[in-house]
Coordinates of C-alpha atoms in Angstrom, one line a residue:
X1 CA 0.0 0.0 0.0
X2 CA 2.0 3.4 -1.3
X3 CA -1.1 6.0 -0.9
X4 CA -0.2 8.6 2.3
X5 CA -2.5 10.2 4.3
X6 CA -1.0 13.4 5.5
X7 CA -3.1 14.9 8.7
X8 CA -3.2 17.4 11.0
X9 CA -2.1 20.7 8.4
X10 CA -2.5 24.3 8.9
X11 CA -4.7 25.7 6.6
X12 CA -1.6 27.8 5.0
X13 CA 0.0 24.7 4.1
X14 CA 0.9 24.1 0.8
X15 CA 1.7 21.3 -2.0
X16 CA 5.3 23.6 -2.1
X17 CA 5.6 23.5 1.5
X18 CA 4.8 19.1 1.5
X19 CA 7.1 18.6 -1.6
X20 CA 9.6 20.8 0.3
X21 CA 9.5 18.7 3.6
X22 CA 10.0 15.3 1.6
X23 CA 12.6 16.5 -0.4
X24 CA 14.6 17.6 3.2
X25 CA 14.5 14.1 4.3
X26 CA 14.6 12.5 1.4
X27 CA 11.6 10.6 1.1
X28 CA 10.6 9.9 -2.3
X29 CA 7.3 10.9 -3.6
X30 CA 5.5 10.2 -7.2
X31 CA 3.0 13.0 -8.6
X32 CA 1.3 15.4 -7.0
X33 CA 0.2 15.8 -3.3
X34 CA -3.8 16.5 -3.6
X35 CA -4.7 18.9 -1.1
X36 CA -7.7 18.8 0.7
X37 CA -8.9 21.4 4.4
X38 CA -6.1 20.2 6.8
X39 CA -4.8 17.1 4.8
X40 CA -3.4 16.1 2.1
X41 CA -2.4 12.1 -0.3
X42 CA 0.3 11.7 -1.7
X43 CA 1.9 8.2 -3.2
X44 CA 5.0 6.6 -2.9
X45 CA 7.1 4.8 -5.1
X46 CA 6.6 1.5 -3.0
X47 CA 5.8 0.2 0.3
X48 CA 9.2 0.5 2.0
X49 CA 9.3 3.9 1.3
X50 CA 5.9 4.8 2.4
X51 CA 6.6 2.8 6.0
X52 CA 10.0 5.1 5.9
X53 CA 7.7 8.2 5.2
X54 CA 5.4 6.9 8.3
X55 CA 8.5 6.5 10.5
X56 CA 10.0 9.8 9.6
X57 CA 7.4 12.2 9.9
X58 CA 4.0 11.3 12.1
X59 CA 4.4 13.0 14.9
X60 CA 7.9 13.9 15.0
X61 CA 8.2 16.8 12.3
X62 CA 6.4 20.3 12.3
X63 CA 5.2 21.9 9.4
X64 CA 4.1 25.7 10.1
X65 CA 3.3 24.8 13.9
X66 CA 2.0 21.4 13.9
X67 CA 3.0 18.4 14.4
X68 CA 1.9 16.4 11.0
X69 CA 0.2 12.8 10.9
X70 CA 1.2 10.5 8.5
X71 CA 0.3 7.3 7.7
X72 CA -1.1 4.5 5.0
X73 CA -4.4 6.1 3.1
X74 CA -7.1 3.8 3.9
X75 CA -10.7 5.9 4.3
X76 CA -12.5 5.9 7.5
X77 CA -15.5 3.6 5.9
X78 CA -13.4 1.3 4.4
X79 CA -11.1 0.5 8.1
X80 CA -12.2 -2.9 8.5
X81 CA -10.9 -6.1 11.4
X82 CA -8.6 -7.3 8.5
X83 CA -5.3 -6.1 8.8
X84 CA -1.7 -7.3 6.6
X85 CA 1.3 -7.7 8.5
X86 CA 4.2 -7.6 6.3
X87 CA 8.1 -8.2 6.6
X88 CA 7.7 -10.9 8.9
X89 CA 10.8 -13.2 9.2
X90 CA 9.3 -16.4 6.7
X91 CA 10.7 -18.6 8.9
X92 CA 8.8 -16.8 12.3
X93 CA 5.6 -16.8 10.2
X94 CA 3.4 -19.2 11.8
X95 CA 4.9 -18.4 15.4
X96 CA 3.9 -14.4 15.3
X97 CA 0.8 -15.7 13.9
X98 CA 0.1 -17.7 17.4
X99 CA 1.2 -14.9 19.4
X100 CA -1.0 -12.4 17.5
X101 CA -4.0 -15.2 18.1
X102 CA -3.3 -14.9 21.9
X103 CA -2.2 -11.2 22.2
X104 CA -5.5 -9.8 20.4
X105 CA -8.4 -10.8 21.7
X106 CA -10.5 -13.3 19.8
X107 CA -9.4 -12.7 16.3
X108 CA -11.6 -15.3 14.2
X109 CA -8.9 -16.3 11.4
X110 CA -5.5 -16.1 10.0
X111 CA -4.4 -16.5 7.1
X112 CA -0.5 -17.5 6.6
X113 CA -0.4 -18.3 3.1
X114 CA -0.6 -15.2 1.1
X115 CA 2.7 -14.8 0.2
X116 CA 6.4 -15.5 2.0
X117 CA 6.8 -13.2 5.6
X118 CA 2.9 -11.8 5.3
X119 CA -0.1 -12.5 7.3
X120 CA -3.3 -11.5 7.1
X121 CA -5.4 -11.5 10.7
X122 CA -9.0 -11.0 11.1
X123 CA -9.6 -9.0 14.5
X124 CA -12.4 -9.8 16.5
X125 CA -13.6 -5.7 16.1
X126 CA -12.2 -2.5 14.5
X127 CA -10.6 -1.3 17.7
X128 CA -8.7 -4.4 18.3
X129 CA -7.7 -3.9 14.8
X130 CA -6.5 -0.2 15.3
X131 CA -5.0 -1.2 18.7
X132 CA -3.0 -3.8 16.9
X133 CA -1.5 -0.9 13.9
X134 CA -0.7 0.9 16.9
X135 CA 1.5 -1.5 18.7
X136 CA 2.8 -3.3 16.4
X137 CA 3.9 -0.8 13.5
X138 CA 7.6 -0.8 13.3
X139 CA 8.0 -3.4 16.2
X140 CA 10.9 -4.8 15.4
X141 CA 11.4 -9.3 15.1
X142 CA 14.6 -10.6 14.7
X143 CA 16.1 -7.2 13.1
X144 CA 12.8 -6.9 10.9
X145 CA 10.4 -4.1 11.2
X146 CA 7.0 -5.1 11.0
X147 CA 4.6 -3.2 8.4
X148 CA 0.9 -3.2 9.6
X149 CA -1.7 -1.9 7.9
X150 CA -5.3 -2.6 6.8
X151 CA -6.9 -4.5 4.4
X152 CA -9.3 -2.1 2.9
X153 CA -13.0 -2.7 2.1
X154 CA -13.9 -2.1 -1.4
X155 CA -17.1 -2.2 -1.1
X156 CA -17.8 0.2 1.5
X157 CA -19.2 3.8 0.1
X158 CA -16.9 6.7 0.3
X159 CA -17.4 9.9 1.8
X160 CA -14.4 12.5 0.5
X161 CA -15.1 14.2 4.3
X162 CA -14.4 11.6 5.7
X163 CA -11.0 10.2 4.8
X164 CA -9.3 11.6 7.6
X165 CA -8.1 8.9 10.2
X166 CA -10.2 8.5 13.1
X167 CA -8.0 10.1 16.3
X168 CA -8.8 8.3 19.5
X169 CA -12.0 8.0 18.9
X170 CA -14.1 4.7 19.6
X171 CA -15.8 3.1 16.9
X172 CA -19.1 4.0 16.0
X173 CA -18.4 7.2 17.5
X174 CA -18.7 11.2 14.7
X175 CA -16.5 14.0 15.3
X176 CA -17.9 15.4 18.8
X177 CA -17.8 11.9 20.6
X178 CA -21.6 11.4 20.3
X179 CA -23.2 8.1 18.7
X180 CA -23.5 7.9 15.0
X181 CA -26.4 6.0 13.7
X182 CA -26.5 3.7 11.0
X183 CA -27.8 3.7 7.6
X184 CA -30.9 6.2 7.7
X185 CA -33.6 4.3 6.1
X186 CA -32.3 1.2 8.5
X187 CA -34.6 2.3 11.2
X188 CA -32.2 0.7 13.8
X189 CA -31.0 2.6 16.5
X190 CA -27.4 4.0 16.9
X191 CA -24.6 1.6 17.7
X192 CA -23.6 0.9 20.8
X193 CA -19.3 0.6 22.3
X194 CA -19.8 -3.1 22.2
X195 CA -21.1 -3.7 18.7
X196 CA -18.2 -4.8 17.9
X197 CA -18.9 -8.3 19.1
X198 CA -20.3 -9.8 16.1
X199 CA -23.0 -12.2 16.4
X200 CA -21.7 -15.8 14.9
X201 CA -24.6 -18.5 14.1
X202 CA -23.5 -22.0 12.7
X203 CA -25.3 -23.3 9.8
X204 CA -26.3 -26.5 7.6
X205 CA -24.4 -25.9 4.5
X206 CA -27.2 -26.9 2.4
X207 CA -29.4 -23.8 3.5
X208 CA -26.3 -21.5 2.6
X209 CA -27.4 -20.4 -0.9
X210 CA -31.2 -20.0 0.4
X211 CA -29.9 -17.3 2.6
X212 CA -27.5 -15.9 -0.3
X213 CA -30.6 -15.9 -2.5
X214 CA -30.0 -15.4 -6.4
X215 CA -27.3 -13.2 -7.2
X216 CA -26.9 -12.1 -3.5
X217 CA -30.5 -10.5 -3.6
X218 CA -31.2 -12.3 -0.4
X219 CA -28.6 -11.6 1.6
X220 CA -28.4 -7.7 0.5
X221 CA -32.0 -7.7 1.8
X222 CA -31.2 -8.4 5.2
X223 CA -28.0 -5.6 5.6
X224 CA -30.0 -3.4 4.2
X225 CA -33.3 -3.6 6.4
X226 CA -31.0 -4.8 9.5
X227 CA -28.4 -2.3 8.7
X228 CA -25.8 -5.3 9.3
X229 CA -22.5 -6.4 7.5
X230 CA -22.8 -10.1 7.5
X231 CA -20.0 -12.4 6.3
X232 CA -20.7 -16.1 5.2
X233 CA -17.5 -18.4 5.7
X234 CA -18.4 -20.4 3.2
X235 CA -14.5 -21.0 2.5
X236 CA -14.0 -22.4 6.3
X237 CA -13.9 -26.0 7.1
X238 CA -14.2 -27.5 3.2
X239 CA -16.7 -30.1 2.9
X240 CA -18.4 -29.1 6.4
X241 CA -22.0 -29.7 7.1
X242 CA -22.1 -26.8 8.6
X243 CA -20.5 -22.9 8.0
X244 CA -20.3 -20.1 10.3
X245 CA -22.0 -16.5 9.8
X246 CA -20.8 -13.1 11.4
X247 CA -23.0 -10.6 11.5
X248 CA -21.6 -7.0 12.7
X249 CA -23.8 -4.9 14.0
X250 CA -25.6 -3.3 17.0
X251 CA -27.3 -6.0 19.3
X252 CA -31.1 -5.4 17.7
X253 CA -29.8 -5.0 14.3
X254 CA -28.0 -8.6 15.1
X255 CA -31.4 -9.6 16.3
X256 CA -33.5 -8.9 13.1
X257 CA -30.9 -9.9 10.6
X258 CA -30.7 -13.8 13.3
X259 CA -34.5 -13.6 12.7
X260 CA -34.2 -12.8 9.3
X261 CA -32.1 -15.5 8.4
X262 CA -34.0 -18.0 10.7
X263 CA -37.0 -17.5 9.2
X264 CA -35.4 -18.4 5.8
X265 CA -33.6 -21.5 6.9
X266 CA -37.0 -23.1 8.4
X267 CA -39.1 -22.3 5.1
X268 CA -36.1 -23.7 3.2
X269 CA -36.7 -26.6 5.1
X270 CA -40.3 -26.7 4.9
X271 CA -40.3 -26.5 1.0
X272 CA -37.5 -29.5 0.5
X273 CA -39.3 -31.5 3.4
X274 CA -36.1 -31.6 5.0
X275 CA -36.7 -31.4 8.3
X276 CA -39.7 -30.0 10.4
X277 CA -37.9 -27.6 12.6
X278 CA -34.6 -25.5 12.5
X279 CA -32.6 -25.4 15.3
X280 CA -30.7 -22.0 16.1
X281 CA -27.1 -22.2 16.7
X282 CA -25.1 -19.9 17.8
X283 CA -20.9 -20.0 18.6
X284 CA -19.5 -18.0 21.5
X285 CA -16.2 -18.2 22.4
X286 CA -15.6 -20.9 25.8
X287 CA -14.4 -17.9 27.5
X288 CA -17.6 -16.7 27.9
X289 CA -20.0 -19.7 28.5
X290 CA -19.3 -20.1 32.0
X291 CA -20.9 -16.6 32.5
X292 CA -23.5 -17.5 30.5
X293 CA -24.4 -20.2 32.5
X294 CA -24.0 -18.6 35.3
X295 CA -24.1 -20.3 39.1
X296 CA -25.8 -24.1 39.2
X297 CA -27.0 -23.2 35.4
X298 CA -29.5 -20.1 36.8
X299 CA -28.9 -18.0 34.2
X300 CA -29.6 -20.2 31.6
X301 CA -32.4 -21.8 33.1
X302 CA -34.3 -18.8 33.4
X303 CA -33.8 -18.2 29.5
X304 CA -35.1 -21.7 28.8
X305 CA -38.0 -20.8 31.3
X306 CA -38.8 -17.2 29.4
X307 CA -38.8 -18.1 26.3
X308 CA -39.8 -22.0 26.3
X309 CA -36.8 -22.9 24.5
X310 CA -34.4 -25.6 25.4
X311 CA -30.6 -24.9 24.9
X312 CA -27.9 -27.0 25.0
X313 CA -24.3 -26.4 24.7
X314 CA -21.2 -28.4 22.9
X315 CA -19.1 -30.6 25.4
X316 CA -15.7 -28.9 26.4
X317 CA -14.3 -32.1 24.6
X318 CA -15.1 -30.3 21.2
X319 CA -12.3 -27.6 21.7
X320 CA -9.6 -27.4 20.7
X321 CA -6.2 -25.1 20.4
X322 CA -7.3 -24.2 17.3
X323 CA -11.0 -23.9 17.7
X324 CA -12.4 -22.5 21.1
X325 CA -15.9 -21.8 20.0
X326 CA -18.3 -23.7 21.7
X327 CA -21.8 -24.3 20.1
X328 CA -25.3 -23.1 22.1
X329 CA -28.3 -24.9 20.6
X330 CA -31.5 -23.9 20.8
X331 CA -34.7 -25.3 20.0
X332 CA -38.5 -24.5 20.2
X333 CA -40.8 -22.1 18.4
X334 CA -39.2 -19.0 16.2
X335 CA -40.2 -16.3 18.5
X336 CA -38.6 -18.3 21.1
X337 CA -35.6 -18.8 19.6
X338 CA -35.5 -14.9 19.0
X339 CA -36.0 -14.2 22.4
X340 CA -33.7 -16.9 23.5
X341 CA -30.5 -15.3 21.3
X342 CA -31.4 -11.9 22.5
X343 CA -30.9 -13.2 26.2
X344 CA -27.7 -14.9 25.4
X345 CA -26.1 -12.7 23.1
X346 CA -26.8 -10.4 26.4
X347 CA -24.6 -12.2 28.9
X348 CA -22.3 -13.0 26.3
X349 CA -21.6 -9.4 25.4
X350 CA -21.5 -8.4 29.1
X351 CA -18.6 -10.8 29.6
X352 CA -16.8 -9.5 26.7
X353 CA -16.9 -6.2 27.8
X354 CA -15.8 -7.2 31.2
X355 CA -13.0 -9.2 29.8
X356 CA -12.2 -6.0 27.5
X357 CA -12.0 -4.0 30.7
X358 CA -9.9 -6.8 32.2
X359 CA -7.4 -6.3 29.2
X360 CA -6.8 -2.8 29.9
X361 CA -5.3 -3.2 33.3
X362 CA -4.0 -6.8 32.9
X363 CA -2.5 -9.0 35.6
X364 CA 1.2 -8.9 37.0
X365 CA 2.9 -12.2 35.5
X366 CA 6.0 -13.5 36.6
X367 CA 7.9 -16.0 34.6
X368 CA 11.4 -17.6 35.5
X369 CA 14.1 -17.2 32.5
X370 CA 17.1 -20.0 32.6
X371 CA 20.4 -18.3 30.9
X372 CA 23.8 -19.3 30.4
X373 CA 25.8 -18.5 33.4
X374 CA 28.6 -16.9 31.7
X375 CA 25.6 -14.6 30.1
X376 CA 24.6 -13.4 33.3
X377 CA 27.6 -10.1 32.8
X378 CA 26.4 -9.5 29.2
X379 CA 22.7 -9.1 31.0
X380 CA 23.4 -7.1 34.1
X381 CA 25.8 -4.6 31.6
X382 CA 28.5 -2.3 33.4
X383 CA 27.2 -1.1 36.6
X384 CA 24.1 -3.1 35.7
X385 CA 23.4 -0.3 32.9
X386 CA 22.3 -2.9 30.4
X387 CA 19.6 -4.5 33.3
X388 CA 18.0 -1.1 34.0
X389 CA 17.4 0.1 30.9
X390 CA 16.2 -3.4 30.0
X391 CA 13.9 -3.2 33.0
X392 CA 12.7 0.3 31.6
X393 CA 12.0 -0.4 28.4
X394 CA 10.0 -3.5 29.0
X395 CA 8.1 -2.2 32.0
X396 CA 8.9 -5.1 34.1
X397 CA 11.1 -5.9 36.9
X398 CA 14.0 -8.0 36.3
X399 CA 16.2 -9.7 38.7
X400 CA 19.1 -12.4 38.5
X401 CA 18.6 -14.9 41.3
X402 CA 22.1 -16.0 42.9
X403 CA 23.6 -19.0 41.8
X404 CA 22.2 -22.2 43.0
X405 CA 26.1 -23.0 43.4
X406 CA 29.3 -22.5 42.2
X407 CA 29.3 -24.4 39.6
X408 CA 25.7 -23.7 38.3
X409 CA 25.7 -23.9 34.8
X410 CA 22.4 -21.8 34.0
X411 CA 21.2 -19.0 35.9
X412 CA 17.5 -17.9 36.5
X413 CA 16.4 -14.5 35.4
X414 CA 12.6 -13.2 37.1
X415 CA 11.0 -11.4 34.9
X416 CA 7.9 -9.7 36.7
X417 CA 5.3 -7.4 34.9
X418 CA 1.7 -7.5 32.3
X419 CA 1.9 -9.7 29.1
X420 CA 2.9 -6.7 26.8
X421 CA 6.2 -6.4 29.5
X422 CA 7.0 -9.7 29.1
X423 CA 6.9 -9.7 25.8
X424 CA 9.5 -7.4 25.4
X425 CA 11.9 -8.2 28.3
X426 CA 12.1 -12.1 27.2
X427 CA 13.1 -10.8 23.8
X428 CA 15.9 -8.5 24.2
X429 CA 17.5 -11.2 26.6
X430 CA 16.8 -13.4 23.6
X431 CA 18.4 -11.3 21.5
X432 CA 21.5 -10.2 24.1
X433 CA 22.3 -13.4 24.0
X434 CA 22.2 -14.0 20.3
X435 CA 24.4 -11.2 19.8
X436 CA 26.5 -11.5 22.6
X437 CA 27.7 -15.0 20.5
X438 CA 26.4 -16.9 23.7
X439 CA 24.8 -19.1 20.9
X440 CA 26.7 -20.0 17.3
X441 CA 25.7 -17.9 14.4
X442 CA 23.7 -20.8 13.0
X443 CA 22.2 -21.9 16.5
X444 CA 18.7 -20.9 17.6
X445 CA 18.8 -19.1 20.9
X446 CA 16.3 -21.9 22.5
X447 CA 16.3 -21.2 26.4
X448 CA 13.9 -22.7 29.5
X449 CA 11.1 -21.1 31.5
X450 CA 9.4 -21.4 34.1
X451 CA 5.6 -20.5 35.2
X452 CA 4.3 -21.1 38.5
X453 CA 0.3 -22.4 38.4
X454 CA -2.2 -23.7 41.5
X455 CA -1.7 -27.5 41.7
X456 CA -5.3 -28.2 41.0
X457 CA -5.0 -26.5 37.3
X458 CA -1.8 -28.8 36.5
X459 CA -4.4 -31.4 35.0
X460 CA -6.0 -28.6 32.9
X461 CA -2.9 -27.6 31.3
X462 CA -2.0 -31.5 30.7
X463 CA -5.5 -32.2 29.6
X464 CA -7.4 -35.4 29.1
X465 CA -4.7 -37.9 28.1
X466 CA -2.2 -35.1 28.0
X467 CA -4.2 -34.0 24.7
X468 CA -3.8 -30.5 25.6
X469 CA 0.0 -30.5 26.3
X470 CA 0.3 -32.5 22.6
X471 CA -1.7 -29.8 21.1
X472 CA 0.2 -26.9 23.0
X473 CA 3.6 -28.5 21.5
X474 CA 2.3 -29.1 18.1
X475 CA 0.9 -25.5 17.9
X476 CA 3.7 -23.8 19.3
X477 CA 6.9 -25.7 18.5
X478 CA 7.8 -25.1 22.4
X479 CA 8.4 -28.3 24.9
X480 CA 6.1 -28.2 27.1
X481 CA 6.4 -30.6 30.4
X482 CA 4.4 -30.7 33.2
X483 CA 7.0 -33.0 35.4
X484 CA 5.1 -35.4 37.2
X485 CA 5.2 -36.0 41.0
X486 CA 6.0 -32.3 41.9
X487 CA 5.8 -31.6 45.5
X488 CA 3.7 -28.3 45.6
X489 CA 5.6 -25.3 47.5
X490 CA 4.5 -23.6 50.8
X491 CA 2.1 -21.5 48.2
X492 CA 0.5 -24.8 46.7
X493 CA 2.2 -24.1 43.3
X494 CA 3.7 -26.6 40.5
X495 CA 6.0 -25.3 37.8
X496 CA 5.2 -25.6 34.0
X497 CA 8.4 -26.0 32.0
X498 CA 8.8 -24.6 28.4
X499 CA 11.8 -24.8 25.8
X500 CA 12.0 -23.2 22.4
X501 CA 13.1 -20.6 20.8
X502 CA 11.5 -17.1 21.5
X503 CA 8.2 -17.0 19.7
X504 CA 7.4 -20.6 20.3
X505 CA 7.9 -20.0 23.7
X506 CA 6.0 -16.7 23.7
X507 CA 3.0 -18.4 21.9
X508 CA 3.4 -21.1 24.8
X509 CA 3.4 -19.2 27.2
X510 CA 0.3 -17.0 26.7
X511 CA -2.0 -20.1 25.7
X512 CA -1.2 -21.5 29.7
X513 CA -1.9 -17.9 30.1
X514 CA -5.3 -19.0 28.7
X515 CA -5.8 -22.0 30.2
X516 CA -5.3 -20.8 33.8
X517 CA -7.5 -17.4 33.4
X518 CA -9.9 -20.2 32.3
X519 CA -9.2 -22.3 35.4
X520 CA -9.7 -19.3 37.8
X521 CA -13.0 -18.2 36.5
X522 CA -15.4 -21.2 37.3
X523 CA -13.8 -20.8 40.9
X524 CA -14.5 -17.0 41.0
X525 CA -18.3 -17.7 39.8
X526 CA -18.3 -20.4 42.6
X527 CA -18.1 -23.6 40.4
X528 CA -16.3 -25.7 42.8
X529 CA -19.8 -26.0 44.7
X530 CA -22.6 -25.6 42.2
X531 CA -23.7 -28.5 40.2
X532 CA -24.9 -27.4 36.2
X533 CA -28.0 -28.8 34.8
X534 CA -28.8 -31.3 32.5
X535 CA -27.4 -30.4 29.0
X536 CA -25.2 -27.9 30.0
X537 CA -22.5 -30.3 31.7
X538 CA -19.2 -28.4 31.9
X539 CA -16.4 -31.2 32.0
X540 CA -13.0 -31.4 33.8
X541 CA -10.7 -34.4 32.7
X542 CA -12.5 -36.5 35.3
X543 CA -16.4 -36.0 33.8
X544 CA -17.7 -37.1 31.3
X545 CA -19.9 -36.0 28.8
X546 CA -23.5 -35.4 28.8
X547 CA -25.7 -34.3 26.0
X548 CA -22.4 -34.6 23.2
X549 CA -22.7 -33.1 19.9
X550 CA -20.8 -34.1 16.9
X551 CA -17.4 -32.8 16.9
X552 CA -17.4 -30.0 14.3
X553 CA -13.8 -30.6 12.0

């Protein structure tokens, strides 16, 4: 992408005065910079040279008093979840991938086979996607700068007013801060801060093109009266029975357009005498269904109750690392259905927000980093300059225990601080120590680390079988051990043990992140002394399954 926005210009600025300030650095530019009131485009001879522009100037230069905005032109309306990260190291590909699937909450796919060193991430909502550009724009892998930017939306109108990037505002959100309503003739009501979560209904394939209608007509029927963007993942899961659907939009416009397409699967089904009633099924991510069912199943026995539906919901079983949707079925009348996703969709989107706010002030981690001992000088620097300013930059604490004994081969670094800290600490020692020669120029720098969990969540992490240990390795190219017959300490904690490289270990790391935030909540909500009702049987690796769906592949 080589089009430039150019933002925040005085109203005396000038073509001149742009072609001027790109010639003093000596960032290349092709034609003419078209002005508009207080920005400007421009184009760049190629996509290196546009991240250079981006890196030179937004923010940091002044042009007649201000400080100017630059970055890659993509129009407000056509900002979508998608975003391309470029420049990736081909051989990190698949392990930034994982750690962009963890870091991000919920992104629903990734796609690593575009080309060599790109990937293309689908973010959960907008912000996540513009809190991603933000972060990870320039962030450097492995001596590579990472370009970030989004996938635009062809399809979306354009307003010429409205090409100017959208400065800390929230989605959803005009000029002044106050809501902006959809489409006009929509007749739905403005959207909402957590719109964002799209509503995701699970379909039989052969009632797909019923709901695409001929030529689309169908489909563009329900956006338009439900002002909704729906996508059809027809693509997912080849040879499926069944396809997901997104719909983006406020919660009643999700409503009408889950209605909408209801109604159209059951007369589908009526007119091929396929079956006499249509199930609704929607997918909400595992991380929310405890909430949803709230203490000994209340909250979703009062839904069954209000709307004489019954729900039930896909065995823990069905997950997976690489799918941790879980499937909420619910049968009865139409209405009742309607009612019934309205209901869920509510406790589903007040624990998304929650988790949201939980995000933004995230928990203190520590982790336990095993280096070479003769490292231990190149880490602490002279007069431990290298540590502080490691310590700074990260955001975390970081302190070298003393030797277990004199002739201790590996020393353990603690690294305390949030995800983000961690993040950054682990890879500059990483990287210290790769350039430091501690490892040969061919060798990966592969080191151990340690995280501390409660002793009752050790069987979570190794799973049924040790099936989620495999599937943590396989993911993440990392070891993973559990060692068995740990004594707990005085805290009742086990160790985890992980070896790999950086990334793998990263992506390791934050998916036991995962698992034990999913460990703590049932025992937050009380789990350990309720008892769930039939057809909504959570399962532990002791329990087994009641009211079992097939396993979707």
């Amino acid at each position: 992408m080589h089009k430039l926005y150019i933002g925040n210009l005085g109203e005396s600025v000038t073509a001149e005065d742009l072609g001027k300030t790109f010639d003093d650095h000596k960032i290349p530019y092709t034609g003419q910079f078209l002005m508009k009131t207080g920005y400007a485009f421009v184009d760049c001879p190629d996509d290196q040279w546009a991240m250079k522009a981006i890196e030179t100037f937004s923010g940091k230069v002044e042009l007649k008093g201000k400080r100017i905005e630059v970055e890659h032109s993509v129009p407000k309306k056509q900002r979508t979840r998608k975003l391309q990260i470029r420049n990736i190291p081909p051989h990190l590909q698949w392990e930034v991938s994982s750690y962009l699937l963890y870091y991000f909450l919920l992104p629903l796919s990734v796609n690593t086979e575009s080309e060599t060193a790109v990937v293309n991430v689908t973010y959960a909502s907008r912000d996540h996607a513009k809190q991603a550009i933000q972060k990870l724009n320039g962030y450097q892998f492995e001596n590579n700068a990472l370009h970030v930017s989004y996938i635009p939306d062809e399809n979306s109108e354009l307003d010429d007013g409205q090409r100017g990037p959208d400065y800390g505002r929230r989605p959803g959100y005009g000029p002044r801060g106050g809501p902006r309503g959809v489409s006009p003739n929509s007749g739905m009501p403005s959207k909402p801060p957590h719109a964002d979560l799209p509503l995701r209904l699970l379909v039989l394939t052969q009632y797909v093109g019923a709901i695409i209608g001929k030529e689309g007509a169908t489909i563009r029927n329900i956006t338009k009266q439900t002002g909704s963007k729906i996508d059809i993942h027809r693509k997912e899961n080849a040879g499926a029975a069944e396809k997901p659907i997104s719909i983006h939009s406020s919660p009643e416009g999700c409503s009408a357009a889950c209605r909408m397409i209801l109604d159209i699967m059951n007369q589908e089904a009526k007119d091929t005498k396929t079956a006499d009633e249509v199930p609704l099924k929607i997918l909400a991510h595992n991380n929310f269904v405890g909430r949803l069912i709230g203490k000994e199943g209340r909250n979703l026995k009062k839904i069954e109750q209000d709307t004489n539906t019954k729900i039930t919901i896909s065995s823990l079983q069905d997950l997976s690392l690489y799918n941790q949707e879980r499937t909420i079925t619910v049968k009865g009348a139409v209405d009742g259905c309607c009612q019934a996703e309205v209901e869920v969709m509510k406790k589903v989107r007040e624990a998304y927000e929650n988790d949201i706010a939980a995000m933004n002030t995230p928990e203190i981690e520590t982790v336990h980093v095993y280096i070479p001992a003769q490292a231990v000088g190149a880490i602490i620097g002279k007069k431990g300059q290298h540590i502080k300013q490691l310590s700074r930059f990260a955001g975390a604490s970081i302190k070298i225990a003393p030797a277990e004994s004199p002739d201790s081969k590996m020393r353990m670094v603690i690294v305390t601080g949030p995800p983000e800290a961690q993040f950054k600490a682990q890879g500059r020692i990483y990287g210290k120590l790769k350039e430091e020669n501690f490892f040969g120029p061919k060798e990966e720098v592969k080191l151990e680390t340690h995280i501390k969990m409660a002793a009752a969540a050790a069987g979570r992490v190794i799973g049924k079988g040790g099936k989620t240990v495999n599937e943590l390795q396989n993911l993440t190219a990392a070891e993973v051990v559990v060692p068995r017959e740990q004594t707990p300490d005085e805290n009742d904690q086990v160790i985890v043990k992980i070896n790999g490289h950086f990334y793998a270990s990263q992506c390791a790391q934050r998916k036991i992140r995962d698992i034990l935030m999913q460990f703590k909540q049932p025992q937050k909500m009380g789990a350990g002394s309720c008892s769930t009702p039939q057809g909504f049987t959570e399962m532990d690796n002791s329990t087994q399954a009641v009211n079992q769906q097939p396993r979707r592949k």
